[in-house]
PDB file of C-alpha atoms and ligand atoms in Angstrom:
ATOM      1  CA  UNK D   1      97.134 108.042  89.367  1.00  0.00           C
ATOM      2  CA  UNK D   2      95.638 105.487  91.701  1.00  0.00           C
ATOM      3  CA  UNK D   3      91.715 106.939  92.340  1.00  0.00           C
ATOM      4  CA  UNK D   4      92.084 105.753  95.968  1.00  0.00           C
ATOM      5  CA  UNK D   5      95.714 107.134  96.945  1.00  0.00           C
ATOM      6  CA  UNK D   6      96.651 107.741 100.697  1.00  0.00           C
ATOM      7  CA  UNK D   7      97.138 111.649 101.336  1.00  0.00           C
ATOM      8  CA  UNK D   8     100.213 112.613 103.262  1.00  0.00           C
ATOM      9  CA  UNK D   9      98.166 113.811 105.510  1.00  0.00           C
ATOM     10  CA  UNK D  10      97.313 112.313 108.895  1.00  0.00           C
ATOM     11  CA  UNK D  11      94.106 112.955 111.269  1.00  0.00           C
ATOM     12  CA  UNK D  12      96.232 116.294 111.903  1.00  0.00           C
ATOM     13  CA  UNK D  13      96.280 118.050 115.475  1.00  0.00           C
ATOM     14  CA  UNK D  14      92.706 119.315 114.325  1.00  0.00           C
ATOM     15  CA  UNK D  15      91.772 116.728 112.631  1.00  0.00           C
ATOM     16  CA  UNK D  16      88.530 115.875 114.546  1.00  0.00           C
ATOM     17  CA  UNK D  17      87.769 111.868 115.167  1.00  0.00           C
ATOM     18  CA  UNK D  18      83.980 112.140 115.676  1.00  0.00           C
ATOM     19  CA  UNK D  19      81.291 110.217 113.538  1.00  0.00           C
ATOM     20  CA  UNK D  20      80.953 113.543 110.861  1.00  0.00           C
ATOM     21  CA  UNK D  21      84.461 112.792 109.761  1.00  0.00           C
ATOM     22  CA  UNK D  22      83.341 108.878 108.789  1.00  0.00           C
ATOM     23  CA  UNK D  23      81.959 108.049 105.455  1.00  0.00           C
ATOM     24  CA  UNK D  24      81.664 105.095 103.167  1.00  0.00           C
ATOM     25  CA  UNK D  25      81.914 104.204  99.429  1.00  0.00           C
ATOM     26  CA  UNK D  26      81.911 100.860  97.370  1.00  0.00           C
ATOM     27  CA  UNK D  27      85.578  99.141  97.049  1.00  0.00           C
ATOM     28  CA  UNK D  28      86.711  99.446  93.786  1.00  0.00           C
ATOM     29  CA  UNK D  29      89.497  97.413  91.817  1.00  0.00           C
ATOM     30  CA  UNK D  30      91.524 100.384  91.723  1.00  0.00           C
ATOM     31  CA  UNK D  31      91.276 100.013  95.582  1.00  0.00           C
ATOM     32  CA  UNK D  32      93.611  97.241  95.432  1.00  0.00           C
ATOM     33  CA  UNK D  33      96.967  98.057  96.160  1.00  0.00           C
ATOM     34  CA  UNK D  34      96.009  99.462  98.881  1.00  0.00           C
ATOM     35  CA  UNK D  35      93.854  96.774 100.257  1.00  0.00           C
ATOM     36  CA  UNK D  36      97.600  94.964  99.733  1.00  0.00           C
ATOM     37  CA  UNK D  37      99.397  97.138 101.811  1.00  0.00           C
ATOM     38  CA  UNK D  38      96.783  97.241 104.839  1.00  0.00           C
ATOM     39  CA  UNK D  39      96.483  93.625 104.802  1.00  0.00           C
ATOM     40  CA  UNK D  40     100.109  93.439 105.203  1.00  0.00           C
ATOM     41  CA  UNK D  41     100.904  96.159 107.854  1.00  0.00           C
ATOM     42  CA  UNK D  42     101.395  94.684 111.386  1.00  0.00           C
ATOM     43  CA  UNK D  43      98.580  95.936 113.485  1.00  0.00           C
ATOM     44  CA  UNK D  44      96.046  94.103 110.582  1.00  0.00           C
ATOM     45  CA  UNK D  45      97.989  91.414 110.102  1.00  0.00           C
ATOM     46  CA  UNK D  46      97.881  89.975 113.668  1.00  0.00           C
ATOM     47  CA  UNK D  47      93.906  89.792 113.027  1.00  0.00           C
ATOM     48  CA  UNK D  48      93.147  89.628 109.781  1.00  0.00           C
ATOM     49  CA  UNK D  49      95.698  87.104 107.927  1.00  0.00           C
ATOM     50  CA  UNK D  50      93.676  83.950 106.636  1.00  0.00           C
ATOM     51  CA  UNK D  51      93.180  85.436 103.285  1.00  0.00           C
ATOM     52  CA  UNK D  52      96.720  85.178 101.807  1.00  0.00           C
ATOM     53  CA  UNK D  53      98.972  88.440 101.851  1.00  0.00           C
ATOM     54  CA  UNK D  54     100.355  88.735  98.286  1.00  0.00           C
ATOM     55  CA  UNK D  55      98.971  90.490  95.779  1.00  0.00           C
ATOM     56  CA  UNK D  56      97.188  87.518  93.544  1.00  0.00           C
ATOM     57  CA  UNK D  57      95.850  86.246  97.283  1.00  0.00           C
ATOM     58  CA  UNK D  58      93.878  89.449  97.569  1.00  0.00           C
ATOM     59  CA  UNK D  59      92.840  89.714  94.426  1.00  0.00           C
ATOM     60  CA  UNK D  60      91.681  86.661  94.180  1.00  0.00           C
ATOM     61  CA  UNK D  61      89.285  87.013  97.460  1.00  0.00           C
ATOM     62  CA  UNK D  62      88.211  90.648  96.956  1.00  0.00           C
ATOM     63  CA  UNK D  63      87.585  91.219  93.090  1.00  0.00           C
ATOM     64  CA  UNK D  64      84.240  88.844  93.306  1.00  0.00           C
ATOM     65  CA  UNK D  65      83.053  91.051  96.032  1.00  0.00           C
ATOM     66  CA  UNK D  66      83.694  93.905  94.072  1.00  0.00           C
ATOM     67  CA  UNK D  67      81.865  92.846  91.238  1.00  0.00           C
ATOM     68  CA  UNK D  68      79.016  91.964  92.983  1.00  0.00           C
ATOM     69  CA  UNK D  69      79.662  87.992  92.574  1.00  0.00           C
ATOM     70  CA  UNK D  70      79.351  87.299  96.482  1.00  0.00           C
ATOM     71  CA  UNK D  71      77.005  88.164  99.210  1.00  0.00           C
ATOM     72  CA  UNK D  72      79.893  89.866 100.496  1.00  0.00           C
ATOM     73  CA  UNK D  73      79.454  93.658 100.309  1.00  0.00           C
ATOM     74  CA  UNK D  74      82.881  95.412 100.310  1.00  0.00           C
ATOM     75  CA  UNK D  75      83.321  99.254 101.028  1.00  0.00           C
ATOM     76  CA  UNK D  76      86.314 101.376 101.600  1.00  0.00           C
ATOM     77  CA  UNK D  77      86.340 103.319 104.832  1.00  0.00           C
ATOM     78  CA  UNK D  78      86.865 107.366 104.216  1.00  0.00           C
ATOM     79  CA  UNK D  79      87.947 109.888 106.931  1.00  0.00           C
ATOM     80  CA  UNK D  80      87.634 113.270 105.930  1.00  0.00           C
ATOM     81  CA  UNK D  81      87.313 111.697 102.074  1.00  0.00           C
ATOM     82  CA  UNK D  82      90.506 109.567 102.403  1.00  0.00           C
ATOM     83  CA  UNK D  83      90.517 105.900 102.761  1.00  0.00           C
ATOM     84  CA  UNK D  84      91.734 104.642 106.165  1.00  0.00           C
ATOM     85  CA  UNK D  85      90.303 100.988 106.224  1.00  0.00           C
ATOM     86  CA  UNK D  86      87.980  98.260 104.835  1.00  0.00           C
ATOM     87  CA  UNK D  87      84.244  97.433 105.982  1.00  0.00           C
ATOM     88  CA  UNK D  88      82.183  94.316 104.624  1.00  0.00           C
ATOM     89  CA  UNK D  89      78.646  93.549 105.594  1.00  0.00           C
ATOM     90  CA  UNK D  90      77.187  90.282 104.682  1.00  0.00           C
ATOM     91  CA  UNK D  91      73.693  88.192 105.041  1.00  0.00           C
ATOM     92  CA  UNK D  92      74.056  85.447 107.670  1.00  0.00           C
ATOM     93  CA  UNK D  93      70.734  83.719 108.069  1.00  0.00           C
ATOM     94  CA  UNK D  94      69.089  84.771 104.869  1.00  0.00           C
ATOM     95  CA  UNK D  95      71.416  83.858 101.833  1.00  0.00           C
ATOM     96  CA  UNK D  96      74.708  83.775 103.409  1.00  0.00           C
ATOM     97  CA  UNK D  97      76.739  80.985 104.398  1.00  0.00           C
ATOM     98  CA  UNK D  98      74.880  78.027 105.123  1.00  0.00           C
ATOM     99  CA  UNK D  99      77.610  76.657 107.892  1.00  0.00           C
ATOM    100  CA  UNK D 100      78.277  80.103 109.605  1.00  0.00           C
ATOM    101  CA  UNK D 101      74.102  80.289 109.784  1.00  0.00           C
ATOM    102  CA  UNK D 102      73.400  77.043 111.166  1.00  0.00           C
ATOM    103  CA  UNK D 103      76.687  78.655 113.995  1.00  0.00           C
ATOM    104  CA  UNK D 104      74.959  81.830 114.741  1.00  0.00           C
ATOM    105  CA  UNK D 105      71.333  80.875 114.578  1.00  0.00           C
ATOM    106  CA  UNK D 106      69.724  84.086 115.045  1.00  0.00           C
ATOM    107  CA  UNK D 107      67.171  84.764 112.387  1.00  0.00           C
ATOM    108  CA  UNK D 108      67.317  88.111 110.421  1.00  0.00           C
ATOM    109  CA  UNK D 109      71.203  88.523 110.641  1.00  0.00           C
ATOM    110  CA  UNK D 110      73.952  90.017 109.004  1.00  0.00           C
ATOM    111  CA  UNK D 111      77.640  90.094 110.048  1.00  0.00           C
ATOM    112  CA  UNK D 112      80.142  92.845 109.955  1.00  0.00           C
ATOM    113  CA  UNK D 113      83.953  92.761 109.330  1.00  0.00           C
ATOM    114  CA  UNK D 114      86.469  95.818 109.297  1.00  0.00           C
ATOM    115  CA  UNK D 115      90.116  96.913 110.355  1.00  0.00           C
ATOM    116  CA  UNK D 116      91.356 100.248 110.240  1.00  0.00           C
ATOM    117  CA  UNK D 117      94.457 100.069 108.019  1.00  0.00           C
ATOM    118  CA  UNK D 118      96.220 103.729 107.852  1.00  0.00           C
ATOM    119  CA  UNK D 119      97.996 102.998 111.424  1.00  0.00           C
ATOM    120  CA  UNK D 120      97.670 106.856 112.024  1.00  0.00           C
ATOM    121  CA  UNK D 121      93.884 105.997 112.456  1.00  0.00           C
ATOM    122  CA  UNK D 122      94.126 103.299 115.080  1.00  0.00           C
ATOM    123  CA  UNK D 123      93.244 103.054 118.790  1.00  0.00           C
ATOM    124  CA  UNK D 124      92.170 106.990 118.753  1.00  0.00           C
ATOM    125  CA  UNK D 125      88.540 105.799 119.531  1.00  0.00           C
ATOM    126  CA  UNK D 126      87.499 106.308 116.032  1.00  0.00           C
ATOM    127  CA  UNK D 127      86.336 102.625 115.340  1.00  0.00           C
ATOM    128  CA  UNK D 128      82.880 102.960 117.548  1.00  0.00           C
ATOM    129  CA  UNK D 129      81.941 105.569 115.181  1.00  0.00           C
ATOM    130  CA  UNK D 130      82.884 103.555 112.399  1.00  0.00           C
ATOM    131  CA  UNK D 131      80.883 100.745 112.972  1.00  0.00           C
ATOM    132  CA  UNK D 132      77.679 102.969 114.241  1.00  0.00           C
ATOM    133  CA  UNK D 133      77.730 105.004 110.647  1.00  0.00           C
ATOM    134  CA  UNK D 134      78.141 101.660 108.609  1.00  0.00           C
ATOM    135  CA  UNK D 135      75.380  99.547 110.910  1.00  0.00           C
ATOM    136  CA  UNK D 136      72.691 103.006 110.032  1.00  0.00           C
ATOM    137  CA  UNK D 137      74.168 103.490 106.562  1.00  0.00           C
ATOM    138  CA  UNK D 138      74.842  99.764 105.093  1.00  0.00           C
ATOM    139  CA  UNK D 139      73.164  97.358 107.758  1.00  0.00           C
ATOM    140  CA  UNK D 140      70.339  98.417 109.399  1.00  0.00           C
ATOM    141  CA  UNK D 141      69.020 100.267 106.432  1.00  0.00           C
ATOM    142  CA  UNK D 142      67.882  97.118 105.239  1.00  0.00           C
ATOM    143  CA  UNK D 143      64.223  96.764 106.643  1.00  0.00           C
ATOM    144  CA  UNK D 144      64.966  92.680 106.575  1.00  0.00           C
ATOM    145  CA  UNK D 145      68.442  93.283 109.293  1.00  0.00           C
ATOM    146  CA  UNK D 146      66.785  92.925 112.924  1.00  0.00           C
ATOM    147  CA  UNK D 147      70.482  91.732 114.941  1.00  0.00           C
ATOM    148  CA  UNK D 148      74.025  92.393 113.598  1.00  0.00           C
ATOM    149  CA  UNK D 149      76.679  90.028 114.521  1.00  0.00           C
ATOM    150  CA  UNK D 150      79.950  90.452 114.789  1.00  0.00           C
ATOM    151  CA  UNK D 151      83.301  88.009 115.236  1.00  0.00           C
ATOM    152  CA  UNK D 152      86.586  89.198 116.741  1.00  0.00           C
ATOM    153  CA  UNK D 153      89.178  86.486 117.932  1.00  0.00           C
ATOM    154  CA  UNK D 154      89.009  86.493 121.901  1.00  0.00           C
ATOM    155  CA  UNK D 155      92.388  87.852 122.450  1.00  0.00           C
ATOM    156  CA  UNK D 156      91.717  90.980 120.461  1.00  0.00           C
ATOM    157  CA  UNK D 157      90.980  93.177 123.271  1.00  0.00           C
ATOM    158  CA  UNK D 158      90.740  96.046 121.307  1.00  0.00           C
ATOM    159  CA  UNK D 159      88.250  95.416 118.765  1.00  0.00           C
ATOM    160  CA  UNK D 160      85.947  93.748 121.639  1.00  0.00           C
ATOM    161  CA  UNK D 161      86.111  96.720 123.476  1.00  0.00           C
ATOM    162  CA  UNK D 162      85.695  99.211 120.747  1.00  0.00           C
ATOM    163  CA  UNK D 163      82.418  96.972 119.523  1.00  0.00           C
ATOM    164  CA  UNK D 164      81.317  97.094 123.117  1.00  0.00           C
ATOM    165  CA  UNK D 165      81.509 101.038 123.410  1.00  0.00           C
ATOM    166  CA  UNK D 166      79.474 101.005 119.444  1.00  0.00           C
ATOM    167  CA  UNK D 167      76.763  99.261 121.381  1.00  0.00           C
ATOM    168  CA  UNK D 168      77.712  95.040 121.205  1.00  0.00           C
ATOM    169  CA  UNK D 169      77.478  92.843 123.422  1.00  0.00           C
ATOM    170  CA  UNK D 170      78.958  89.325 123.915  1.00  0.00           C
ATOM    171  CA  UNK D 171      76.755  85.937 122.416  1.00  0.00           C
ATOM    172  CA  UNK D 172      78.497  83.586 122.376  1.00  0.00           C
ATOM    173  CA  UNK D 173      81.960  81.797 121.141  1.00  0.00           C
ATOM    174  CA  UNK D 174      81.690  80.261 118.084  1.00  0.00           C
ATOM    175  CA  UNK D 175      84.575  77.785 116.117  1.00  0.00           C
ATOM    176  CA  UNK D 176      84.259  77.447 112.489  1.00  0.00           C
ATOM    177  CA  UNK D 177      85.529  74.308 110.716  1.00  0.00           C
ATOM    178  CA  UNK D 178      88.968  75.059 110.062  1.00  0.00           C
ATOM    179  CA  UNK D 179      89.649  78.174 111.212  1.00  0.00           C
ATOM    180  CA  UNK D 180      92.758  78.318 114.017  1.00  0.00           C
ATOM    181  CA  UNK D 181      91.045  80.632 116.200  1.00  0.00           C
ATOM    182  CA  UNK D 182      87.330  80.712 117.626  1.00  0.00           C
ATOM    183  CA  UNK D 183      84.818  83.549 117.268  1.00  0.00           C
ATOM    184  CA  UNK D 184      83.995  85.849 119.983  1.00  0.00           C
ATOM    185  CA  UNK D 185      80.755  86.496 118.438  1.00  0.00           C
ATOM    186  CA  UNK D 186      79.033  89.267 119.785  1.00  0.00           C
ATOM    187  CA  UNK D 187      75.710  91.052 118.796  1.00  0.00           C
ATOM    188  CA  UNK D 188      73.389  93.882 118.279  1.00  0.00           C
ATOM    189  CA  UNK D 189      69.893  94.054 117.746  1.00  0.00           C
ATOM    190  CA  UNK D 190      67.908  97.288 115.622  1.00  0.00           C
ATOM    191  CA  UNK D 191      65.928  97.739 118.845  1.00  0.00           C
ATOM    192  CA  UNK D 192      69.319  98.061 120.895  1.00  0.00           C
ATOM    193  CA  UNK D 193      70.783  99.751 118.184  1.00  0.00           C
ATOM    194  CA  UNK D 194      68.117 102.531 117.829  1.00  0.00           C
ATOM    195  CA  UNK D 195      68.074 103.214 121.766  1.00  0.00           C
ATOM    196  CA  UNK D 196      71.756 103.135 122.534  1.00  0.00           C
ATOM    197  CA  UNK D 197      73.139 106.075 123.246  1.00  0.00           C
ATOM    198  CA  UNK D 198      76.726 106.818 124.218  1.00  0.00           C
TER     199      UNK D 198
HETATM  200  C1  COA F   1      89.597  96.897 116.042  1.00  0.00           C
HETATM  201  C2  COA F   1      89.525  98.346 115.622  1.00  0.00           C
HETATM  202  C3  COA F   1      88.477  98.521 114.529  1.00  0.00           C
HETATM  203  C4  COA F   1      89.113  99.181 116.866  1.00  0.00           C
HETATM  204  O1  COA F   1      89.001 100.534 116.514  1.00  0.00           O
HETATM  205  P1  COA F   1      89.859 101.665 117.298  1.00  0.00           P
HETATM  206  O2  COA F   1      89.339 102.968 116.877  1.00  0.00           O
HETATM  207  O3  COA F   1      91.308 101.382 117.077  1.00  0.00           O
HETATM  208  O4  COA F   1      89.444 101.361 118.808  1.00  0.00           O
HETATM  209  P2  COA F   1      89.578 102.339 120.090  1.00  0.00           P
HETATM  210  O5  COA F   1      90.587 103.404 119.826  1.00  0.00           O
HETATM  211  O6  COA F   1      88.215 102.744 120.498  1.00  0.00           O
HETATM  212  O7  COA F   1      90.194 101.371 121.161  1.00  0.00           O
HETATM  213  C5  COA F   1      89.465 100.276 121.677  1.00  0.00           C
HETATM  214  C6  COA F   1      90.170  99.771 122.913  1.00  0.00           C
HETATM  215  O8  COA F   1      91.472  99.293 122.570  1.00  0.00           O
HETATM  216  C7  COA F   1      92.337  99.464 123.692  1.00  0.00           C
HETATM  217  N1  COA F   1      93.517 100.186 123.251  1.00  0.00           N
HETATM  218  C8  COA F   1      93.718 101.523 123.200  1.00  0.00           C
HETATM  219  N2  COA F   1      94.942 101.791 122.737  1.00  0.00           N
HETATM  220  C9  COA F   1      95.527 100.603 122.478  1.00  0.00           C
HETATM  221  C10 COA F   1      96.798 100.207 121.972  1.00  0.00           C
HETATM  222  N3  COA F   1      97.727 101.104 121.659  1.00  0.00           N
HETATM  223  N4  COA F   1      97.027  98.884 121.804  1.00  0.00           N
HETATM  224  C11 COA F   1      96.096  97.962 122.109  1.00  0.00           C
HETATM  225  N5  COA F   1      94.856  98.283 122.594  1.00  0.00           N
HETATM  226  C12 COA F   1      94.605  99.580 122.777  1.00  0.00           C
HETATM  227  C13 COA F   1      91.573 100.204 124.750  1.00  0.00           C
HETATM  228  O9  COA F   1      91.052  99.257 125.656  1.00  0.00           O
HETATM  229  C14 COA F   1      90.445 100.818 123.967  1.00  0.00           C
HETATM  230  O10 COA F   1      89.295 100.989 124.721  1.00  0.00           O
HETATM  231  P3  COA F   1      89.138 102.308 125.670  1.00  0.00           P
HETATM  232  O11 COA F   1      89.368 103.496 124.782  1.00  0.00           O
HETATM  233  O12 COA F   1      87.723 102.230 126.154  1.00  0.00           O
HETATM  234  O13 COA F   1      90.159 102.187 126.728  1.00  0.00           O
HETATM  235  C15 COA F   1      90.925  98.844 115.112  1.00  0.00           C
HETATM  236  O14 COA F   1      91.832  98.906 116.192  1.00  0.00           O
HETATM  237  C16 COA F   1      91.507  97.957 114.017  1.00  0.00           C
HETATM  238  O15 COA F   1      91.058  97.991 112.909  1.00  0.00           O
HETATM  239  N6  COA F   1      92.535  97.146 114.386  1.00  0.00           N
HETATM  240  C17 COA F   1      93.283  96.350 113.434  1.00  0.00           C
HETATM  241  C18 COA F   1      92.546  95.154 112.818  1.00  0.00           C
HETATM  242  C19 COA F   1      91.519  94.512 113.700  1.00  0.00           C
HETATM  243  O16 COA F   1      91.772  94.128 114.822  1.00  0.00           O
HETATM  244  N7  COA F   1      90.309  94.377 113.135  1.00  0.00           N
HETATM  245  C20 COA F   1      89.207  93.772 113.813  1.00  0.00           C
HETATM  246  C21 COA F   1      89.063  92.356 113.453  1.00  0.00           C
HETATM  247  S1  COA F   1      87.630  91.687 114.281  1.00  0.00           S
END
């Protein structure tokens, strides 16, 4: 039995969506197939499709993160204990990728990437509270972290709005070499981070 198995269960009429619910643990290889079938579901494939779709694609990209070969950090995303999505944090200016650095240039960064892939967990406000856990838990809990950047495409409303109400605001836009879209980058420093309250 897969360790990482969707429950049949959705957030339920109970089922609260506050920041107690949210938790985080290391992506494991197990994590896989289900990394598969996010990636490929509609809502996460409008934003998220330059790493490939098929199986090999995905494995291919996330099984050096998981093993600790990339600056990449991958985690799965838990509500209530189940996994509803995929959060990565990286270094930018110290260690990262040179190119993306020399883009941002802001000293001290590191860059955050998610989607919420169980559809039953999407645009119900829960991705604010997402992003605040992970930036205390995985981001700013590293004393070297003073401003956390983060990319959405321009036309993805949602995401830019849901990083606005978890305290971001807009930098600048940003085109990487080769990608088809540019970067809405928008940032967060500890100091805002630590006195933003919603
Ligand atoms: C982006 C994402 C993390 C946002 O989290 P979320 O919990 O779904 O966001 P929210 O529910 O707070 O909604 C944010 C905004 O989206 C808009 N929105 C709400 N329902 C929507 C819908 N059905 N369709 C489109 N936009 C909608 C609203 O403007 C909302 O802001 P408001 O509540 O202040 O009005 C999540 O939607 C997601 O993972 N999407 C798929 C992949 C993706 O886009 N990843 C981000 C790549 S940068």
């Amino acid at each position: 039995m897969p360790v990482l198995a969707e429950t049949g269960e959705g957030p339920g009429k109970a089922g609260g969506m506050g920041p107690r619910e949210v938790s985080f643990r290391r992506l494991r290889s197990s994590d896989l197939d289900l990394l598969h079938r996010w990636l490929n579901a509609p809502h996460v494939l409008r934003w998220w499709y330059d790493e490939g779709t098929s199986y090999r694609e995905i494995e291919e990209r996330y099984l050096p993160r998981i093993e600790g070969r990339e600056t990449v950090k991958p985690f799965a995303i838990l509500h209530q204990d189940n996994p509803i999505g995929y959060i990565q944090s990286y270094p930018i200016s110290d260690g990262g990728d040179e190119q993306y650095a020399a883009l941002v240039d802001v000293e001290a960064s590191a860059g955050v990437d998610l989607f919420i892939g169980d559809p039953r967990y999407v645009h119900r406000g829960l991705g604010q509270y997402i992003v605040r856990a992970f930036l205390s838990e995985h981001v700013f809990s590293n004393p070297g972290v003073e401003v956390c950047a983060i990319g959405p495409e321009p036309k993805n409303k949602a995401a830019i709005r849901a990083y606005e109400k978890a305290g971001f605001r807009f930098f600048k836009t940003v085109q990487i070499p080769g990608k088809p879209e540019t970067e809405y980058l928008m940032t967060l420093t500890r100091k805002e981070f630590e006195g933003h309250f919603d």
